[in-house]
Coordinates of C-alpha atoms in Angstrom, one line a residue:
Chain A
M95 CA 12.7 45.7 62.4
I96 CA 15.5 44.1 60.4
R97 CA 18.1 46.0 62.4
V98 CA 16.7 44.7 65.7
G99 CA 16.7 41.2 64.2
L100 CA 20.4 41.5 63.3
E101 CA 21.2 42.5 66.9
L102 CA 19.0 39.7 68.5
L103 CA 19.9 36.9 66.1
T104 CA 23.7 37.4 66.2
E105 CA 23.5 37.0 70.0
R106 CA 21.0 34.2 70.5
S107 CA 19.3 31.4 68.6
F108 CA 16.4 31.8 66.3
S109 CA 14.4 29.3 68.4
A110 CA 15.0 31.3 71.5
T111 CA 14.0 34.6 69.9
G112 CA 10.3 35.3 69.9
V113 CA 8.3 37.8 67.8
D114 CA 7.5 39.4 71.3
A115 CA 11.2 40.2 71.9
V116 CA 11.4 41.9 68.5
V117 CA 8.4 44.1 69.0
K118 CA 9.3 44.8 72.6
S119 CA 12.8 46.0 71.5
L120 CA 11.1 48.4 69.1
G121 CA 8.2 49.4 71.4
V122 CA 5.6 48.7 68.7
P123 CA 2.5 46.5 68.9
K124 CA 2.7 43.0 67.7
G125 CA 0.3 43.7 64.8
S126 CA 2.9 45.9 63.1
F127 CA 5.2 42.9 62.9
Y128 CA 2.6 40.9 61.0
H129 CA 1.9 43.9 58.8
Y130 CA 5.4 43.5 57.4
F131 CA 6.1 39.8 57.7
D132 CA 3.8 36.8 57.2
S133 CA 5.6 34.7 59.8
K134 CA 8.6 34.5 62.0
E135 CA 10.2 32.3 59.3
A136 CA 9.7 35.0 56.7
Y137 CA 11.2 37.5 59.1
G138 CA 14.2 35.3 59.9
L139 CA 15.0 34.8 56.2
A140 CA 14.8 38.6 55.6
V141 CA 17.2 39.2 58.5
L142 CA 19.5 36.5 57.0
Q143 CA 19.5 38.2 53.6
A144 CA 20.2 41.6 55.2
Y145 CA 23.1 40.1 57.1
D146 CA 24.5 38.5 53.9
A147 CA 24.2 41.9 52.1
Y148 CA 26.1 43.6 54.9
F149 CA 28.7 40.9 55.1
C150 CA 29.3 40.8 51.4
R151 CA 29.9 44.6 51.4
K152 CA 32.4 44.1 54.2
L153 CA 34.1 41.3 52.3
D154 CA 34.3 43.2 49.0
R155 CA 35.7 46.2 50.8
H156 CA 38.7 44.0 51.8
L157 CA 39.0 41.4 49.1
L158 CA 38.8 44.0 46.2
D159 CA 41.1 46.5 47.9
V160 CA 43.7 47.1 45.2
A161 CA 45.9 48.9 47.7
R162 CA 46.9 45.6 49.2
D163 CA 48.3 42.3 47.8
P164 CA 45.5 39.6 47.5
L165 CA 46.7 37.5 50.5
D166 CA 47.1 40.6 52.6
R167 CA 43.5 41.5 51.9
I168 CA 42.4 38.2 53.5
V169 CA 44.5 38.9 56.5
A170 CA 43.0 42.4 56.7
F171 CA 39.4 41.0 56.6
M172 CA 40.3 38.7 59.5
A173 CA 41.8 41.6 61.6
D174 CA 38.7 43.6 60.9
A175 CA 36.5 40.8 62.1
C176 CA 38.5 40.5 65.3
N177 CA 37.7 44.1 66.0
G178 CA 34.1 43.5 65.3
L179 CA 33.8 40.7 67.8
R180 CA 35.7 42.7 70.4
R181 CA 33.4 45.7 69.9
F182 CA 30.4 43.7 71.2
Q183 CA 32.4 41.8 73.9
F184 CA 32.1 38.6 71.9
R185 CA 28.3 38.5 72.5
R186 CA 27.5 38.8 68.8
G187 CA 28.7 36.0 66.5
C188 CA 28.1 35.2 62.9
L189 CA 24.4 35.0 62.0
V190 CA 25.1 32.4 59.4
G191 CA 27.1 30.2 61.9
N192 CA 24.4 30.7 64.5
L193 CA 21.6 29.6 62.2
G194 CA 23.7 26.8 60.7
Q195 CA 24.1 25.4 64.2
E196 CA 20.3 25.1 64.7
V197 CA 19.4 24.2 61.2
G198 CA 18.1 20.8 62.2
T199 CA 15.2 22.5 64.0
L200 CA 14.6 25.3 61.5
P201 CA 12.2 25.4 58.5
I202 CA 13.9 23.8 55.5
A203 CA 14.1 27.1 53.6
F204 CA 16.9 28.2 56.0
R205 CA 19.1 25.4 54.9
D206 CA 19.0 26.4 51.2
C207 CA 19.4 30.0 52.0
L208 CA 22.5 29.4 54.3
L209 CA 24.2 27.2 51.7
S210 CA 23.7 29.8 49.1
V211 CA 25.1 32.5 51.4
F212 CA 28.2 30.3 52.0
N213 CA 28.5 29.8 48.2
G214 CA 28.6 33.6 47.7
W215 CA 31.3 34.1 50.3
E216 CA 33.3 31.2 48.9
L217 CA 33.2 32.7 45.4
R218 CA 34.5 36.0 46.6
L219 CA 37.4 34.4 48.4
A220 CA 38.2 32.0 45.6
N221 CA 38.5 35.0 43.2
C222 CA 40.9 36.7 45.6
L223 CA 43.0 33.5 45.9
R224 CA 43.1 33.3 42.0
L225 CA 44.5 36.9 42.0
A226 CA 47.2 35.7 44.4
Q227 CA 47.8 32.7 42.1
A228 CA 48.1 34.9 39.0
R229 CA 50.8 37.0 40.8
G230 CA 52.7 33.8 41.8
D231 CA 51.9 34.2 45.5
L232 CA 50.1 30.9 45.5
S233 CA 51.1 27.6 43.8
S234 CA 49.7 27.3 40.3
A235 CA 48.5 23.8 41.3
A236 CA 46.4 25.2 44.2
D237 CA 42.7 24.4 44.1
C238 CA 41.4 27.9 44.9
K239 CA 37.7 26.8 45.2
A240 CA 38.6 24.0 47.7
I241 CA 40.9 26.4 49.7
A242 CA 38.1 29.0 49.9
S243 CA 35.7 26.4 51.1
Y244 CA 38.3 25.3 53.7
F245 CA 38.6 28.9 54.8
W246 CA 34.9 29.4 55.6
I247 CA 34.6 25.9 57.2
G248 CA 37.4 26.9 59.7
W249 CA 36.4 30.5 60.0
E250 CA 33.0 29.6 61.5
G251 CA 34.8 27.4 64.0
A252 CA 37.2 30.2 64.9
V253 CA 34.3 32.7 65.6
L254 CA 32.6 30.0 67.7
R255 CA 35.8 29.4 69.7
A256 CA 36.5 33.1 70.1
R257 CA 33.0 33.6 71.6
L258 CA 33.6 30.7 73.9
E259 CA 36.9 32.0 75.1
G260 CA 35.8 35.6 75.1
G261 CA 39.0 36.6 73.3
V262 CA 40.5 36.9 69.8
A263 CA 43.3 34.3 70.3
P264 CA 41.4 31.6 68.3
L265 CA 40.9 34.1 65.3
Q266 CA 44.6 35.0 65.4
I267 CA 45.7 31.3 65.5
F268 CA 43.3 30.6 62.7
S269 CA 44.6 33.5 60.6
Q270 CA 48.3 32.6 61.1
C271 CA 47.9 28.9 60.5
F272 CA 45.6 29.4 57.5
I273 CA 48.0 31.8 55.7
A274 CA 51.1 29.7 56.7
G275 CA 49.4 26.6 55.3
L276 CA 48.6 28.0 51.8
P277 CA 50.4 26.1 49.0
R278 CA 53.1 28.4 47.7
Chain B
M1341 CA 20.0 8.9 82.0
I1342 CA 23.4 10.1 80.9
R1343 CA 23.0 8.0 77.7
V1344 CA 19.7 9.7 76.8
G1345 CA 21.4 13.1 77.5
L1346 CA 24.1 12.2 75.0
E1347 CA 21.5 11.4 72.4
L1348 CA 19.4 14.5 73.0
L1349 CA 22.1 17.1 73.5
T1350 CA 24.2 16.1 70.4
E1351 CA 21.0 16.7 68.4
R1352 CA 19.6 19.9 69.9
S1353 CA 20.5 22.7 72.1
F1354 CA 20.7 22.5 75.9
S1355 CA 18.2 25.4 76.2
A1356 CA 15.7 23.5 74.0
T1357 CA 16.0 20.3 76.0
G1358 CA 13.8 20.1 79.1
V1359 CA 14.1 17.7 82.0
D1360 CA 10.6 16.5 80.7
A1361 CA 12.1 15.3 77.4
V1362 CA 14.8 13.3 79.4
V1363 CA 12.4 11.5 81.7
K1364 CA 9.9 11.0 78.9
S1365 CA 12.6 9.3 76.8
L1366 CA 13.2 6.9 79.7
G1367 CA 9.6 6.5 80.7
V1368 CA 10.4 7.3 84.4
P1369 CA 8.8 9.9 86.7
K1370 CA 10.4 13.3 87.0
G1371 CA 11.2 12.7 90.7
S1372 CA 13.8 10.1 89.7
F1373 CA 15.7 12.7 87.7
Y1374 CA 16.0 14.9 90.8
H1375 CA 17.0 11.9 92.8
Y1376 CA 20.2 11.7 90.7
F1377 CA 20.8 15.4 89.8
D1378 CA 20.3 18.6 91.8
S1379 CA 19.5 20.6 88.7
K1380 CA 19.4 20.6 84.9
E1381 CA 22.8 22.4 85.0
A1382 CA 24.3 19.5 87.1
Y1383 CA 22.9 17.0 84.6
G1384 CA 24.2 19.0 81.6
L1385 CA 27.7 19.1 83.1
A1386 CA 27.6 15.3 83.8
V1387 CA 26.6 14.6 80.2
L1388 CA 29.4 16.8 79.0
Q1389 CA 31.9 14.9 81.1
A1390 CA 30.6 11.6 79.9
Y1391 CA 30.9 12.9 76.3
D1392 CA 34.5 14.0 76.9
A1393 CA 35.4 10.6 78.4
Y1394 CA 33.9 8.8 75.4
F1395 CA 35.6 11.2 72.9
C1396 CA 39.0 10.9 74.6
R1397 CA 38.8 7.1 74.3
K1398 CA 38.0 7.5 70.6
L1399 CA 40.9 10.0 70.2
D1400 CA 43.4 7.8 72.1
R1401 CA 42.4 4.8 70.0
H1402 CA 43.5 6.6 66.9
L1403 CA 46.2 8.9 68.1
L1404 CA 48.1 6.3 70.1
D1405 CA 47.7 3.6 67.3
V1406 CA 51.3 2.5 66.8
A1407 CA 50.4 0.5 63.7
R1408 CA 50.1 3.9 61.9
D1409 CA 52.4 6.8 61.3
P1410 CA 51.4 9.8 63.5
L1411 CA 50.0 12.0 60.7
D1412 CA 48.0 9.0 59.4
R1413 CA 46.5 8.6 62.8
I1414 CA 45.0 12.0 62.6
V1415 CA 43.6 11.2 59.1
A1416 CA 42.1 8.0 60.5
F1417 CA 40.4 9.9 63.3
M1418 CA 38.8 12.2 60.8
A1419 CA 37.6 9.3 58.6
D1420 CA 36.1 7.6 61.6
A1421 CA 34.3 10.8 62.6
C1422 CA 32.9 11.0 59.0
N1423 CA 31.4 7.6 59.5
G1424 CA 30.0 8.6 62.9
L1425 CA 28.2 11.6 61.5
R1426 CA 26.9 9.6 58.5
R1427 CA 25.6 6.8 60.9
F1428 CA 23.1 9.3 62.5
Q1429 CA 22.3 11.1 59.2
F1430 CA 24.1 14.2 60.4
R1431 CA 21.5 14.8 63.1
R1432 CA 24.0 14.4 65.8
G1433 CA 26.9 16.8 66.1
C1434 CA 29.7 17.4 68.6
L1435 CA 28.3 18.1 72.0
V1436 CA 31.2 20.4 72.8
G1437 CA 30.5 22.4 69.6
N1438 CA 26.8 22.5 70.3
L1439 CA 27.2 23.7 73.9
G1440 CA 30.0 26.1 72.8
Q1441 CA 27.6 27.8 70.4
E1442 CA 25.0 28.5 73.2
V1443 CA 27.6 29.3 75.9
G1444 CA 26.3 32.9 76.1
T1445 CA 23.0 31.7 77.6
L1446 CA 24.4 28.8 79.7
P1447 CA 25.5 28.9 83.4
I1448 CA 29.1 30.1 83.7
A1449 CA 30.3 26.6 84.8
F1450 CA 29.8 25.3 81.2
R1451 CA 32.3 27.8 79.8
D1452 CA 35.1 26.6 82.1
C1453 CA 34.2 23.0 81.5
L1454 CA 34.2 23.4 77.7
L1455 CA 37.5 25.1 77.7
S1456 CA 39.1 22.4 79.8
V1457 CA 37.7 19.7 77.4
F1458 CA 39.2 21.5 74.4
N1459 CA 42.5 21.7 76.3
G1460 CA 42.5 18.0 76.8
W1461 CA 41.9 17.3 73.1
E1462 CA 44.5 19.8 72.1
L1463 CA 47.1 18.1 74.4
R1464 CA 46.4 14.8 72.8
L1465 CA 46.8 16.1 69.3
A1466 CA 49.9 18.2 70.1
N1467 CA 51.5 15.0 71.4
C1468 CA 50.7 13.2 68.2
L1469 CA 52.1 16.1 66.1
R1470 CA 55.3 16.0 68.2
L1471 CA 55.7 12.3 67.4
A1472 CA 55.4 13.3 63.7
Q1473 CA 58.0 16.0 64.3
A1474 CA 60.4 13.6 66.0
R1475 CA 60.2 11.4 62.9
G1476 CA 60.9 14.3 60.6
D1477 CA 57.4 14.2 59.1
L1478 CA 56.8 17.8 60.4
S1479 CA 59.2 20.7 60.3
S1480 CA 61.3 21.0 63.5
A1481 CA 60.2 24.7 63.6
A1482 CA 56.5 23.8 63.8
D1483 CA 54.6 25.0 66.8
C1484 CA 52.7 21.8 67.6
K1485 CA 50.5 23.4 70.3
A1486 CA 49.3 26.1 68.0
I1487 CA 48.7 23.7 65.2
A1488 CA 46.7 21.4 67.5
S1489 CA 44.6 24.4 68.6
Y1490 CA 44.1 25.3 64.9
F1491 CA 42.9 21.8 64.3
W1492 CA 40.1 21.9 66.9
I1493 CA 39.1 25.4 65.9
G1494 CA 38.6 24.3 62.3
W1495 CA 37.2 20.8 63.2
E1496 CA 34.2 22.3 65.0
G1497 CA 33.5 24.4 62.0
A1498 CA 33.8 21.3 59.7
V1499 CA 31.3 19.3 61.8
L1500 CA 28.9 22.3 61.8
R1501 CA 29.1 22.6 58.0
A1502 CA 28.7 18.9 57.4
R1503 CA 25.5 18.9 59.4
L1504 CA 24.3 22.0 57.5
E1505 CA 25.0 20.3 54.1
G1506 CA 23.9 16.9 55.3
G1507 CA 27.1 15.4 53.8
V1508 CA 30.7 14.6 54.6
A1509 CA 32.3 16.9 51.9
P1510 CA 33.2 19.6 54.4
L1511 CA 35.0 17.1 56.6
Q1512 CA 36.9 15.7 53.6
I1513 CA 37.9 19.2 52.5
F1514 CA 39.0 20.0 56.0
S1515 CA 41.0 16.8 56.3
Q1516 CA 42.8 17.3 53.0
C1517 CA 43.6 21.0 53.4
F1518 CA 44.7 20.6 57.0
I1519 CA 47.1 17.8 56.3
A1520 CA 48.4 19.5 53.1
G1521 CA 49.0 22.8 55.0
L1522 CA 51.1 21.3 57.7
P1523 CA 54.7 22.7 57.8
R1524 CA 57.0 20.0 56.5

């Protein structure tokens, strides 16, 4: 049920996705949905947590990859994400970006959950930037926390634009300009 | 009718906004909507064009402001946008970003229109960056078109994040890191 939620909610908005669509996808009666989840809100939050767990594993795979220099790990994550978007013909975006866009109309619990997800991603990236800093690949004056925050702010914009254009060019421009703009 | 559309569609999705909500806001009968517009799609596109015209005027006011150095004009635009978001308590976002997010479920005409709007904004910013380049404030090797594209990619992410957080910090981080990362 969570897996179906990940498919549906990376493609379309939470508001536009009914419990009916979920149970129909699975071919199960509606009652079985409410056996597992008290409400659509509880379900949405569970899907968001599953997405975060999946995404953090992906991030760790890249950002903790000792075979690469720290800044190259960030580039590798972005290249991997390009392939991911291409694989689903740009229909599927980032669940966190999608839900963030409609947060004004979602139950308040979503806002806190989304902010905490971004915090986790930011922490991982800031640690990777600090490794680059320790090696001298980044200026010792660089504010790694602020740069990590800047990355995720822009990254969500890049995913949005890639889906609009139906191509990876925005992700590539973002990747090149972000890396080129790092304080050395 | 366009003005009401600007209010409604900067706050919520096109899919979630019915013709009923538009006519109800105005206190007019539904027939008068269809007197002016053939369809909800035609109305949405007209609102998007009105938003673009408004936004281009705002951009030109800043980016053509000879009282400021070119890079300072970009900073001034961002500061102005912060105030705009604050004024409506972060309820209203960027119509182009909002529609871009739901483009997968919109009539195909929206995609072309949104891409052409971004092109216009990119052109204006690239011209401003070229002025900075001519003054020596930007490296002569800088690709102004790519940097302008990078700006709008990240900017939409920053607006999205500011609305999620209900504060201007993401716009400020974006502004600082973008300007700091420009090739000098």
